[in-house]
Coordinates of C-alpha atoms (C1' of nucleotides) in Angstrom, one line a residue:
Chain L
M1 CA 242.3 199.6 -225.7
D2 CA 244.9 203.1 -227.3
K3 CA 244.3 205.5 -224.5
T4 CA 243.9 209.0 -226.4
A5 CA 247.9 210.3 -225.5
S6 CA 247.3 211.5 -222.2
A7 CA 249.4 214.9 -221.6
K8 CA 249.4 213.9 -218.0
S9 CA 252.0 211.8 -216.5
T10 CA 252.6 208.9 -218.2
R11 CA 252.5 206.1 -215.5
R12 CA 251.7 202.5 -215.5
I13 CA 249.5 200.8 -217.5
T14 CA 246.6 200.7 -215.3
E15 CA 246.0 204.4 -214.8
P16 CA 243.4 204.3 -211.8
R17 CA 239.4 205.0 -213.5
Q18 CA 237.9 208.2 -212.6
G19 CA 234.3 209.1 -212.0
A20 CA 233.7 207.7 -208.7
Q21 CA 235.4 209.5 -205.7
A22 CA 232.9 209.0 -203.8
I23 CA 232.5 205.4 -204.3
R24 CA 236.1 205.0 -203.2
R25 CA 236.4 207.2 -200.2
A26 CA 233.0 205.4 -198.9
L27 CA 235.4 202.3 -199.4
A28 CA 238.1 203.7 -197.5
V29 CA 235.9 204.6 -194.8
L30 CA 234.2 201.3 -194.7
R31 CA 238.4 199.8 -194.5
I32 CA 238.6 201.5 -191.2
L33 CA 235.4 201.0 -189.7
A34 CA 235.8 197.3 -190.2
A35 CA 239.4 197.6 -188.1
G36 CA 237.3 199.0 -185.3
R37 CA 235.6 194.9 -185.1
E38 CA 232.3 195.0 -182.8
D39 CA 233.4 198.3 -181.0
G40 CA 233.6 200.7 -184.1
V41 CA 235.2 203.7 -184.3
P42 CA 234.7 207.5 -183.1
L43 CA 234.0 209.9 -186.1
A44 CA 237.2 211.3 -185.5
E45 CA 239.3 208.2 -185.5
V46 CA 238.3 208.0 -189.2
V47 CA 238.7 211.5 -190.8
R48 CA 242.5 211.1 -188.9
A49 CA 242.8 207.8 -190.8
T50 CA 241.7 208.9 -194.2
G51 CA 242.7 212.0 -194.4
L52 CA 239.1 213.0 -195.6
T53 CA 237.4 216.2 -194.0
R54 CA 235.0 216.0 -191.2
P55 CA 231.9 216.9 -192.8
T56 CA 232.7 214.3 -195.6
V57 CA 233.3 211.1 -193.7
H58 CA 230.1 212.9 -191.3
R59 CA 227.8 212.0 -194.8
I60 CA 229.2 209.2 -196.2
V61 CA 228.7 207.5 -192.6
H62 CA 225.2 208.4 -192.3
V63 CA 224.3 207.5 -196.0
L64 CA 225.7 204.4 -194.9
I65 CA 224.2 203.8 -192.0
E66 CA 220.4 204.6 -193.8
E67 CA 221.6 202.2 -196.3
G68 CA 222.1 199.5 -193.3
I69 CA 225.7 199.3 -193.7
V70 CA 227.0 201.1 -190.9
E71 CA 226.0 201.0 -187.7
R72 CA 226.5 203.8 -185.1
H73 CA 225.9 202.4 -181.3
D74 CA 224.0 204.6 -179.5
K75 CA 225.9 204.5 -176.2
T76 CA 229.0 204.9 -177.4
G77 CA 228.4 207.0 -180.8
R78 CA 231.1 204.6 -182.5
Y79 CA 231.1 203.6 -186.1
A80 CA 231.0 200.2 -186.9
I81 CA 230.4 197.7 -190.0
G82 CA 226.4 196.8 -190.0
N83 CA 224.9 193.3 -190.6
Q84 CA 223.8 194.3 -194.9
V85 CA 228.0 193.3 -195.1
P86 CA 227.9 189.8 -193.5
E87 CA 224.6 189.1 -195.8
L88 CA 226.2 190.9 -198.9
A89 CA 228.9 188.7 -198.4
L90 CA 226.7 185.8 -198.1
A91 CA 226.6 185.6 -201.7
R92 CA 230.5 184.2 -201.4
A93 CA 229.2 181.1 -199.3
R94 CA 232.8 178.8 -200.1
P95 CA 235.8 179.4 -198.0
S96 CA 238.6 180.6 -199.8
R97 CA 241.1 178.8 -201.7
L98 CA 243.8 179.9 -199.4
L99 CA 241.6 178.3 -196.4
I100 CA 241.4 175.7 -197.5
A101 CA 244.8 174.4 -199.1
A102 CA 246.3 176.2 -195.6
N103 CA 243.9 174.0 -193.2
P104 CA 246.3 170.7 -193.3
S105 CA 249.7 173.0 -192.8
L106 CA 247.8 175.2 -189.6
Q107 CA 246.7 171.5 -188.0
R108 CA 250.0 170.2 -188.8
A109 CA 252.0 173.2 -187.1
S110 CA 249.8 173.8 -184.6
T111 CA 250.3 170.4 -183.0
E112 CA 253.9 170.0 -183.9
I113 CA 254.6 173.9 -182.1
G114 CA 251.9 174.1 -179.7
D115 CA 251.6 177.8 -179.3
T116 CA 248.5 179.7 -181.0
L117 CA 249.0 179.7 -185.1
F118 CA 247.6 182.6 -187.3
L119 CA 246.9 182.7 -190.6
T120 CA 246.9 186.2 -192.0
V121 CA 246.1 187.7 -195.6
R122 CA 246.7 190.8 -197.1
T123 CA 243.8 193.1 -198.3
G124 CA 244.5 196.2 -199.6
N125 CA 247.3 198.3 -196.9
D126 CA 246.3 196.0 -194.4
T127 CA 246.2 192.6 -192.6
L128 CA 243.6 190.7 -191.4
C129 CA 243.9 187.2 -189.9
V130 CA 241.7 184.7 -191.2
D131 CA 242.0 181.9 -189.1
R132 CA 243.3 180.7 -185.6
R133 CA 245.0 177.3 -183.8
I134 CA 245.3 177.3 -180.1
G135 CA 247.6 175.3 -179.4
V136 CA 248.2 173.0 -176.0
Y137 CA 250.5 174.6 -174.3
P138 CA 248.8 176.3 -171.3
I139 CA 249.8 179.5 -171.9
Q140 CA 248.2 181.0 -175.4
V141 CA 248.1 184.8 -176.6
L142 CA 244.6 184.3 -177.2
S143 CA 244.1 188.3 -178.2
I144 CA 244.4 188.3 -181.4
E145 CA 240.7 187.1 -183.4
V146 CA 239.8 186.1 -186.7
G147 CA 238.6 189.4 -188.1
A148 CA 241.4 191.4 -186.9
R149 CA 242.7 194.2 -189.2
R150 CA 245.6 196.0 -188.9
P151 CA 247.6 198.6 -191.4
L152 CA 250.2 196.1 -193.1
G153 CA 253.3 196.6 -190.8
V154 CA 252.2 197.0 -187.3
S155 CA 252.2 192.3 -186.8
S156 CA 255.1 190.9 -187.6
A157 CA 252.8 189.5 -190.1
G158 CA 252.6 192.5 -192.1
V159 CA 256.1 193.2 -191.6
A160 CA 256.6 189.5 -193.2
I161 CA 254.6 190.5 -196.0
L162 CA 256.3 193.5 -196.9
A163 CA 259.1 191.7 -196.7
A164 CA 258.1 189.4 -199.2
M165 CA 256.7 192.3 -201.9
P166 CA 259.4 194.7 -203.6
A167 CA 261.3 197.5 -201.5
Q168 CA 259.4 200.0 -203.6
D169 CA 255.9 198.8 -203.1
A170 CA 256.2 197.6 -199.0
R171 CA 257.1 201.6 -198.8
K172 CA 254.1 203.4 -200.9
I173 CA 252.2 200.6 -198.6
V174 CA 253.7 202.2 -195.4
A175 CA 254.1 205.9 -196.5
A176 CA 250.1 205.5 -197.1
N177 CA 249.3 203.8 -194.0
E178 CA 251.4 206.6 -192.0
K179 CA 248.4 208.9 -190.4
R180 CA 247.3 205.3 -189.1
L181 CA 251.3 204.1 -186.9
E182 CA 250.1 206.7 -184.5
A183 CA 247.4 204.5 -182.9
Y184 CA 250.0 201.9 -182.6
R185 CA 252.8 203.8 -181.3
T186 CA 255.2 203.3 -184.6
D187 CA 256.0 205.2 -187.5
V188 CA 257.0 204.4 -191.0
A189 CA 261.1 204.8 -190.0
T190 CA 260.5 201.7 -187.5
V191 CA 258.6 199.7 -190.0
L192 CA 260.8 199.7 -192.9
G193 CA 263.3 198.9 -190.5
Q194 CA 261.7 195.6 -189.5
V195 CA 261.0 195.1 -193.0
T196 CA 264.7 194.7 -194.0
A197 CA 265.9 193.3 -191.0
A198 CA 262.7 189.9 -191.8
R199 CA 264.5 190.1 -195.3
R200 CA 267.7 189.9 -194.1
L201 CA 266.4 186.5 -191.7
G202 CA 263.9 185.1 -194.3
Y203 CA 260.9 185.5 -191.5
G204 CA 259.2 188.2 -189.7
M205 CA 259.8 188.4 -186.4
R206 CA 258.6 190.9 -183.6
E207 CA 260.5 190.7 -179.7
I208 CA 258.0 192.8 -178.5
G209 CA 254.3 191.6 -180.1
L210 CA 251.5 194.0 -180.6
V211 CA 250.1 192.2 -176.7
Q212 CA 252.7 192.6 -173.8
G213 CA 255.2 190.3 -173.0
T214 CA 254.8 187.8 -176.4
K215 CA 256.7 187.5 -179.1
S216 CA 256.0 186.7 -182.8
I217 CA 257.5 184.6 -186.1
S218 CA 256.1 184.9 -189.4
T219 CA 256.6 183.7 -192.4
W220 CA 255.1 184.4 -195.6
I221 CA 253.3 183.0 -198.1
K222 CA 253.3 183.7 -202.2
T223 CA 251.0 183.4 -204.6
P224 CA 251.9 181.4 -208.1
D225 CA 253.3 184.8 -209.6
G226 CA 255.3 185.7 -206.8
R227 CA 253.4 188.2 -204.7
P228 CA 252.7 187.9 -200.9
A229 CA 249.2 186.7 -200.1
A230 CA 249.4 185.0 -196.2
A231 CA 251.6 184.9 -193.4
M232 CA 251.9 182.7 -190.9
T233 CA 252.4 183.3 -187.6
V234 CA 253.3 181.8 -184.3
S235 CA 253.1 184.2 -181.1
A236 CA 253.8 183.1 -177.7
V237 CA 255.2 184.1 -174.3
R238 CA 258.1 186.0 -175.2
T239 CA 260.2 183.4 -172.7
R240 CA 258.8 180.5 -174.5
L241 CA 260.6 181.5 -178.1
G242 CA 264.3 182.0 -177.0
P243 CA 266.6 182.1 -179.8
R244 CA 266.9 178.5 -180.4
R245 CA 263.3 178.1 -180.4
E246 CA 263.4 180.7 -182.6
Q247 CA 264.7 178.9 -185.1
E248 CA 262.8 175.5 -184.7
V249 CA 259.9 177.3 -185.0
A250 CA 261.0 179.1 -187.9
E251 CA 261.6 175.9 -190.0
I252 CA 258.5 174.3 -189.1
L253 CA 256.6 178.0 -190.4
L254 CA 258.6 178.0 -193.5
R255 CA 258.3 174.0 -194.6
E256 CA 254.5 174.7 -193.6
A257 CA 254.5 178.1 -195.9
R258 CA 256.2 176.3 -198.9
I259 CA 253.6 173.1 -198.6
I260 CA 250.8 176.0 -198.7
E261 CA 252.0 177.6 -201.8
Q262 CA 252.2 174.5 -203.5
A263 CA 248.7 173.4 -202.4
I264 CA 247.3 176.9 -204.3
R265 CA 248.6 176.2 -207.5
G266 CA 246.4 172.8 -207.9
Chain T
M1 CA 216.9 219.6 -185.2
D2 CA 214.5 222.4 -186.3
K3 CA 214.0 221.8 -190.3
T4 CA 214.6 224.6 -191.8
A5 CA 210.6 225.0 -193.2
S6 CA 211.3 222.7 -196.7
A7 CA 209.4 224.4 -199.0
K8 CA 209.3 220.8 -200.6
S9 CA 206.7 218.4 -200.1
T10 CA 206.0 217.8 -196.1
R11 CA 206.9 214.4 -196.4
R12 CA 208.3 212.2 -193.1
I13 CA 210.2 212.6 -190.4
T14 CA 213.1 210.9 -191.6
E15 CA 214.2 212.7 -195.4
P16 CA 216.9 210.8 -197.3
R17 CA 220.0 212.6 -196.7
Q18 CA 221.3 213.8 -199.8
G19 CA 224.8 214.2 -201.4
A20 CA 225.9 210.4 -202.0
Q21 CA 223.9 209.6 -204.8
A22 CA 226.9 208.2 -206.7
I23 CA 227.7 205.6 -203.0
R24 CA 223.8 204.6 -202.8
R25 CA 224.1 203.6 -206.6
A26 CA 227.0 201.6 -205.8
L27 CA 225.0 199.8 -203.2
A28 CA 222.1 199.4 -205.1
V29 CA 224.3 197.3 -207.6
L30 CA 225.7 195.8 -204.9
R31 CA 223.1 193.8 -204.1
I32 CA 222.2 193.3 -207.5
L33 CA 225.4 191.1 -207.8
A34 CA 224.8 190.2 -204.7
A35 CA 222.0 188.0 -206.1
G36 CA 224.2 186.7 -208.6
R37 CA 225.4 184.2 -206.0
E38 CA 228.8 183.1 -207.2
D39 CA 228.0 183.0 -210.9
G40 CA 227.6 186.3 -210.8
V41 CA 225.3 189.1 -213.4
P42 CA 225.9 190.4 -216.6
L43 CA 226.1 193.9 -217.0
A44 CA 222.8 194.3 -219.0
E45 CA 220.9 192.8 -216.2
V46 CA 222.4 195.0 -213.8
V47 CA 221.4 198.1 -216.0
R48 CA 217.7 196.6 -216.1
A49 CA 217.4 195.7 -212.3
T50 CA 218.5 199.1 -211.0
G51 CA 217.2 201.6 -213.5
L52 CA 220.6 203.2 -214.1
T53 CA 221.9 203.8 -217.5
R54 CA 224.5 201.4 -218.7
P55 CA 227.7 204.2 -218.3
T56 CA 226.5 204.6 -215.4
V57 CA 227.0 201.0 -214.0
H58 CA 229.8 200.2 -215.8
R59 CA 232.1 202.9 -214.3
I60 CA 230.7 201.7 -211.2
V61 CA 231.3 198.3 -211.2
H62 CA 234.6 199.2 -212.6
V63 CA 235.4 201.1 -209.9
L64 CA 234.3 198.3 -207.5
I65 CA 236.7 195.7 -209.1
E66 CA 239.5 198.3 -208.8
E67 CA 238.3 198.1 -205.1
G68 CA 238.3 194.3 -205.0
I69 CA 234.7 194.5 -204.0
V70 CA 233.2 193.3 -207.0
E71 CA 234.7 189.8 -209.2
R72 CA 234.6 189.8 -213.1
H73 CA 235.0 186.1 -214.3
D74 CA 236.6 186.2 -217.7
K75 CA 235.1 183.4 -219.3
T76 CA 231.5 184.5 -219.1
G77 CA 231.9 188.7 -218.3
R78 CA 229.4 188.4 -215.6
Y79 CA 229.9 190.2 -213.0
A80 CA 230.2 189.2 -208.8
I81 CA 230.6 190.2 -205.6
G82 CA 234.5 190.0 -204.8
N83 CA 236.1 188.5 -202.0
Q84 CA 236.5 191.9 -200.2
V85 CA 233.4 191.6 -198.7
P86 CA 233.4 188.6 -196.7
E87 CA 236.7 190.0 -195.3
L88 CA 234.9 193.3 -194.5
A89 CA 232.3 191.3 -193.2
L90 CA 234.4 189.8 -190.7
A91 CA 234.8 192.9 -188.6
R92 CA 231.3 191.2 -187.4
A93 CA 232.1 187.6 -186.3
R94 CA 229.5 186.9 -184.3
P95 CA 226.2 184.9 -185.8
S96 CA 223.1 187.0 -185.6
R97 CA 220.6 187.1 -182.5
L98 CA 217.4 185.9 -184.8
L99 CA 220.0 183.3 -185.6
I100 CA 220.9 182.0 -182.5
A101 CA 217.1 182.4 -181.6
A102 CA 216.3 180.3 -184.0
N103 CA 218.2 177.8 -184.1
P104 CA 215.9 175.5 -182.1
S105 CA 213.3 175.4 -183.5
L106 CA 214.7 174.8 -186.7
Q107 CA 216.3 172.0 -185.5
R108 CA 212.6 170.9 -183.5
A109 CA 210.1 171.8 -186.7
S110 CA 213.2 169.7 -189.5
T111 CA 212.8 166.4 -187.2
E112 CA 209.2 166.6 -187.0
I113 CA 207.6 167.5 -190.1
G114 CA 210.7 166.0 -192.5
D115 CA 211.2 168.3 -195.2
T116 CA 213.1 171.0 -196.1
L117 CA 213.3 174.0 -193.5
F118 CA 214.8 177.5 -194.8
L119 CA 215.0 180.6 -192.5
T120 CA 214.7 183.9 -194.5
V121 CA 215.4 187.4 -193.3
R122 CA 214.3 190.5 -195.0
T123 CA 217.3 192.9 -196.0
G124 CA 216.2 195.9 -197.8
N125 CA 213.9 194.5 -200.8
D126 CA 215.4 191.4 -200.4
T127 CA 214.7 188.3 -199.0
L128 CA 217.9 186.3 -197.9
C129 CA 217.9 182.8 -197.2
V130 CA 220.4 182.6 -193.6
D131 CA 219.6 179.3 -192.7
R132 CA 218.7 175.3 -194.2
R133 CA 218.3 172.3 -192.3
I134 CA 217.8 169.3 -194.6
G135 CA 214.8 166.6 -193.2
V136 CA 214.9 163.1 -193.4
Y137 CA 212.3 162.4 -195.9
P138 CA 214.1 160.7 -199.4
I139 CA 213.3 163.5 -201.4
Q140 CA 214.0 166.9 -200.5
V141 CA 214.4 170.4 -202.2
L142 CA 217.9 171.7 -202.1
S143 CA 218.4 174.0 -204.8
I144 CA 217.7 177.3 -202.4
E145 CA 220.8 177.7 -200.1
V146 CA 221.8 179.7 -197.7
G147 CA 222.8 183.0 -199.5
A148 CA 220.4 182.6 -201.8
R149 CA 218.6 186.4 -202.4
R150 CA 215.5 187.4 -204.3
P151 CA 212.9 190.3 -204.6
L152 CA 210.5 190.4 -202.1
G153 CA 207.3 188.8 -203.2
V154 CA 208.9 185.9 -205.7
S155 CA 209.2 183.7 -202.8
S156 CA 206.7 182.0 -200.7
A157 CA 208.9 183.7 -197.3
G158 CA 208.8 187.1 -199.3
V159 CA 205.2 186.8 -200.0
A160 CA 204.8 185.6 -195.7
I161 CA 207.1 189.2 -195.0
L162 CA 205.1 191.3 -197.0
A163 CA 202.1 190.3 -196.1
A164 CA 202.9 190.8 -191.9
M165 CA 203.6 194.4 -192.4
P166 CA 201.2 197.1 -193.9
A167 CA 199.8 197.6 -196.7
Q168 CA 201.1 200.3 -198.2
D169 CA 204.4 199.6 -197.4
A170 CA 204.1 196.0 -198.7
R171 CA 202.8 197.6 -201.6
K172 CA 205.8 200.5 -201.9
I173 CA 208.0 197.6 -202.2
V174 CA 206.5 195.4 -204.6
A175 CA 206.7 198.5 -207.0
A176 CA 210.2 199.1 -206.2
N177 CA 211.0 195.9 -207.5
E178 CA 208.8 196.0 -210.5
K179 CA 211.7 195.9 -213.0
R180 CA 213.4 192.7 -211.1
L181 CA 209.5 190.5 -211.3
E182 CA 210.1 189.9 -214.6
A183 CA 213.0 187.9 -214.2
Y184 CA 210.7 185.3 -212.0
R185 CA 207.7 185.8 -214.6
T186 CA 205.7 187.4 -212.1
D187 CA 204.2 191.3 -211.9
V188 CA 203.4 193.6 -209.2
A189 CA 199.2 192.7 -209.7
T190 CA 200.4 188.5 -208.9
V191 CA 202.3 189.8 -206.0
L192 CA 200.1 191.6 -204.6
G193 CA 197.4 189.4 -204.7
Q194 CA 199.1 186.9 -202.9
V195 CA 200.2 188.7 -200.2
T196 CA 196.7 188.9 -199.5
A197 CA 195.7 185.7 -199.9
A198 CA 198.6 184.8 -196.9
R199 CA 197.0 187.8 -194.9
R200 CA 193.8 185.7 -195.1
L201 CA 195.0 182.8 -194.3
G202 CA 197.6 183.6 -191.9
Y203 CA 200.4 181.7 -193.7
G204 CA 202.6 182.7 -197.3
M205 CA 201.6 180.0 -199.6
R206 CA 203.0 178.6 -203.4
E207 CA 201.0 175.8 -204.6
I208 CA 203.7 176.7 -207.5
G209 CA 207.1 177.2 -206.1
L210 CA 210.1 178.6 -207.5
V211 CA 211.3 175.3 -208.2
Q212 CA 209.3 172.7 -210.6
G213 CA 206.7 170.8 -208.9
T214 CA 207.3 171.9 -205.5
K215 CA 205.5 173.7 -203.1
S216 CA 206.1 176.0 -200.1
I217 CA 204.4 177.1 -196.6
S218 CA 206.0 180.0 -195.1
T219 CA 205.0 181.7 -191.6
W220 CA 206.3 185.6 -190.9
I221 CA 208.6 186.4 -187.7
K222 CA 208.0 189.8 -185.9
T223 CA 210.7 192.0 -184.3
P224 CA 209.2 192.8 -180.7
D225 CA 208.2 196.4 -182.5
G226 CA 206.2 194.4 -184.7
R227 CA 207.7 194.4 -188.0
P228 CA 208.2 191.6 -189.4
A229 CA 212.1 190.2 -189.8
A230 CA 212.0 186.9 -191.5
A231 CA 210.2 184.0 -192.4
M232 CA 210.1 180.3 -191.8
T233 CA 209.5 178.5 -194.8
V234 CA 209.2 174.3 -195.3
S235 CA 209.5 173.3 -199.0
A236 CA 208.7 169.7 -200.5
V237 CA 207.6 167.8 -203.6
R238 CA 203.8 169.1 -204.2
T239 CA 202.5 165.6 -204.1
R240 CA 204.2 165.5 -200.4
L241 CA 201.4 169.0 -199.3
G242 CA 198.3 167.9 -200.0
P243 CA 195.8 170.2 -197.9
R244 CA 195.7 168.0 -195.0
R245 CA 199.7 168.3 -194.1
E246 CA 199.4 171.9 -195.4
Q247 CA 197.3 172.8 -192.5
E248 CA 199.7 170.8 -189.9
V249 CA 202.7 172.1 -191.3
A250 CA 201.3 175.5 -191.1
E251 CA 200.6 174.8 -187.3
I252 CA 203.6 173.6 -186.3
L253 CA 205.7 176.6 -187.8
L254 CA 203.2 178.9 -186.9
R255 CA 203.6 177.3 -182.9
E256 CA 208.2 177.8 -183.8
A257 CA 207.9 181.8 -185.3
R258 CA 206.0 182.8 -182.0
I259 CA 208.5 181.2 -179.9
I260 CA 211.4 182.4 -182.1
E261 CA 209.5 185.8 -181.7
Q262 CA 209.7 185.6 -177.9
A263 CA 213.2 184.3 -177.6
I264 CA 213.9 187.0 -180.1
R265 CA 213.1 189.7 -177.2
G266 CA 215.4 188.2 -174.6
Chain E
dG1 C1' 228.9 228.2 -162.1
dC2 C1' 231.5 229.1 -166.6
dG3 C1' 235.7 228.8 -169.1
dT4 C1' 238.1 225.0 -172.1
dT5 C1' 238.6 221.6 -175.0
dC6 C1' 237.1 218.1 -176.5
dT7 C1' 233.8 215.3 -179.7
dT8 C1' 229.9 215.5 -183.5
dG9 C1' 227.1 217.5 -186.6
dT10 C1' 225.0 221.4 -190.0
dC11 C1' 224.7 224.9 -193.3
dC12 C1' 225.3 226.3 -198.1
dA13 C1' 228.1 228.4 -202.3
dT14 C1' 230.8 226.6 -205.4
dA15 C1' 233.8 223.9 -207.8
dT16 C1' 234.6 219.5 -208.6
dT17 C1' 232.5 215.2 -210.0
dA18 C1' 229.3 212.3 -211.9
dT19 C1' 226.3 211.3 -215.6
dG20 C1' 224.1 209.7 -220.0
dG21 C1' 223.8 210.4 -225.0
dA22 C1' 225.5 209.2 -228.6
dC23 C1' 229.2 206.3 -230.7
dA24 C1' 232.4 202.0 -231.4
dA25 C1' 233.6 197.5 -231.3
dG26 C1' 232.9 192.7 -230.1
dA27 C1' 230.3 187.9 -230.3
dC28 C1' 226.9 185.7 -232.7
dC29 C1' 223.1 184.0 -235.4
dG30 C1' 221.1 182.8 -239.9
Chain P
dC1 C1' 227.4 189.8 -243.8
dG2 C1' 223.6 192.4 -242.4
dG3 C1' 220.6 192.0 -237.9
dT4 C1' 221.0 192.2 -233.0
dC5 C1' 222.7 190.8 -228.8
dT6 C1' 226.3 192.1 -225.7
dT7 C1' 230.0 195.2 -223.4
dG8 C1' 232.8 199.4 -223.6
dT9 C1' 234.0 204.6 -223.7
dC10 C1' 234.1 209.5 -224.5
dC11 C1' 233.2 214.4 -223.1
dA12 C1' 229.9 218.6 -222.7
dT13 C1' 227.3 219.7 -219.5
dA14 C1' 224.2 219.6 -215.5
dA15 C1' 223.9 217.8 -210.8
dT16 C1' 226.0 216.6 -207.5
dA17 C1' 229.6 216.1 -203.9
dT18 C1' 232.6 219.0 -201.0
dG19 C1' 234.7 221.3 -197.2
dG20 C1' 235.0 226.2 -194.7
dA21 C1' 232.7 228.1 -190.7
dC22 C1' 229.8 227.8 -187.7
dA23 C1' 227.1 225.3 -184.1
dA24 C1' 225.7 222.9 -180.4
dG25 C1' 227.0 219.3 -177.1
dA26 C1' 229.5 216.7 -173.7
dA27 C1' 233.8 215.9 -170.5
dC28 C1' 236.4 218.2 -167.7
dG29 C1' 238.8 221.3 -164.4
dC30 C1' 238.6 224.7 -161.1

DNA sequence: GCGTTCTTGTCCATATTATGGACAAGACCG
DNA sequence: CGGTCTTGTCCATAATATGGACAAGAACGC
C-alpha cells in the first residue's frame, strides 16, 4: 500500500498506473472515432484530436480493424466504431441506473414543456446523449440523436456539467479538449466564460445552439457524492424560448433534476 | 503493395500487422471478461483463458479500470465489462442487418415450434447470443440470455457454425479455444467429433445441452460469400425433442435459415 | 498535362515501453 | 498455524511501440 517514496512530483493519491501507453492511446482513438458515429472520422482528424503522430494512429487504427473493433468505410476512407463494440457491450445488458431513474422525469417534463428533451451524461472529457424525448409542439429540434458525443463544453449540456464541478477540474477538462474545440468554432476562453455564466445562473444556456436558430437550456444532475454525472436539456427554436419562457422551463428542469438526484440514491 | 520478400514463412496474403501486442492482448482480455457478463470473471480465470502471465493481465485490467472500460466488483473481486463499453457502442445505434433480416423468421419459427428460439452470431472465436424468442409451451429453456458468450464449440450453435466452415478453419478455432473448453467439461477431440457429426446431419445437435436435461438443435446461416455468420437454435427439455420431433424442428429451422440468407443479400 | 497541397500508407533504427520471474500479502480451510 | 488458494507489486531486461522521413495516391487549379 505504501508507495516507495517517489522522487517525482508529489501529486495525488492516484498516480496513473504505467505500463500500458499503447492501450491508453488505442482507447483515446476509439473515443474520437465514437464521436464520428456511423459516418466515422478521417485519419487526419484523429491525429489532430488525439495529438498523437500519424504513424502511431495509423498503426493503432489498423490493428483495431484486424480485431474487428474498428471499421473503415471503403468509399470515404473514414474510420468508425466497428460492430464488435456493441457485441462486447451486450455483456452489460441492463440499462443504467440513471436511465431508469430519469425516465419518469423525462416523461413528465416532456409533456409539460412540449419541446425536445435530452438526457446527456458525462463520459471522460465528452458529453454523450443517452436519451431523447420528442415533444408535442410541431417544430422540434431533432438534429441531436441518442449516441451523439461531443467534447465537454460545446453544448449547453456540457457547459452545465462543467459548471457543476470545481472550477479547477472544469478548466483542466476544457484545456484537454482544446484541440477539438476548433471543429466547433469555439475556444477555451469562450467555453470557460459560458461555464462561469451558467454557474451564476444556476443552469446552462446557449443563445445560439449547435444547430442554427435554436436555443438550449440545461440543468445538471449530481451523484450522491456531489459530482455532476449528467444534464437534462431542452432545445427549441430560439423564438420559442424568450426570457419569460426560459425562466419557466428552467424551473421545471431544476425541479426534475432534483427528483432524479433523489432517485439515483435509492 | 509488394512486400519486401520476407525471409520468414511464406504464409498467407494477410500477415498480421505488428506493433501493437499490448492492444491485442487488452482486447483478448476484454473478450474473456465479456463472457462473464455482469458477474464478471476472476483474474486467475482470465490468466488461464488468455494464456498470458498474471502480471500482464493484472496490469492490463487495472489500466482498463482507470479508463472506465472495466469494472471491479468490490465484494467478489471479479472483473467485468465497464459502462464505458456500451457508451462507445452507442456510436453505432442501428441494429445490425442480420437482426433485421432474421426478425420475421424468428417470429414465424417461434410460433410454429413453441419452444425457445435463439439467434447466435460468431464473433472471433466465440458465439454470442443476439436475440431470443420465448415460445408458448409452458416449459421453456431460459437460462441462455441475449449477450451470452461462449467459446465456439461448446453450444449446439457453436458446433453448427463450425460445421459450416472449412474443416481446417474449424480445427484452428477449436485449438485456439483449447484452454477455455475445460471450464465447459469438454475438449478439442469431443468438439471436433460433434462438428463432423453436424456436418453429416446438416445441422448442429446436442443431446445433452449446456443446461441439464435439455436438448438443442441449430442450423447455420451463411453470408453471401459462403462463410457462416450465425446460427438459429431451438432449445427444449429433452423429452420434448424425440427423434420424430427433432426431424420436424430441423426442417423448420433449415427452411428459415435459407430465408434469412436470402434476406441478408437484399 | 503538371505543379501544389491535400490525404493515407509504409519503413526501420532507436529508445521507450511492456514484460514476466520472483516475491509478498491476504483469504480461506482443516 | 502450515497448506493452498487467490490478488497485487517490483524492477532488470528484452522486446516492443515509436515517430521522423519518405512514398504514393487523390483532388484541385490553370
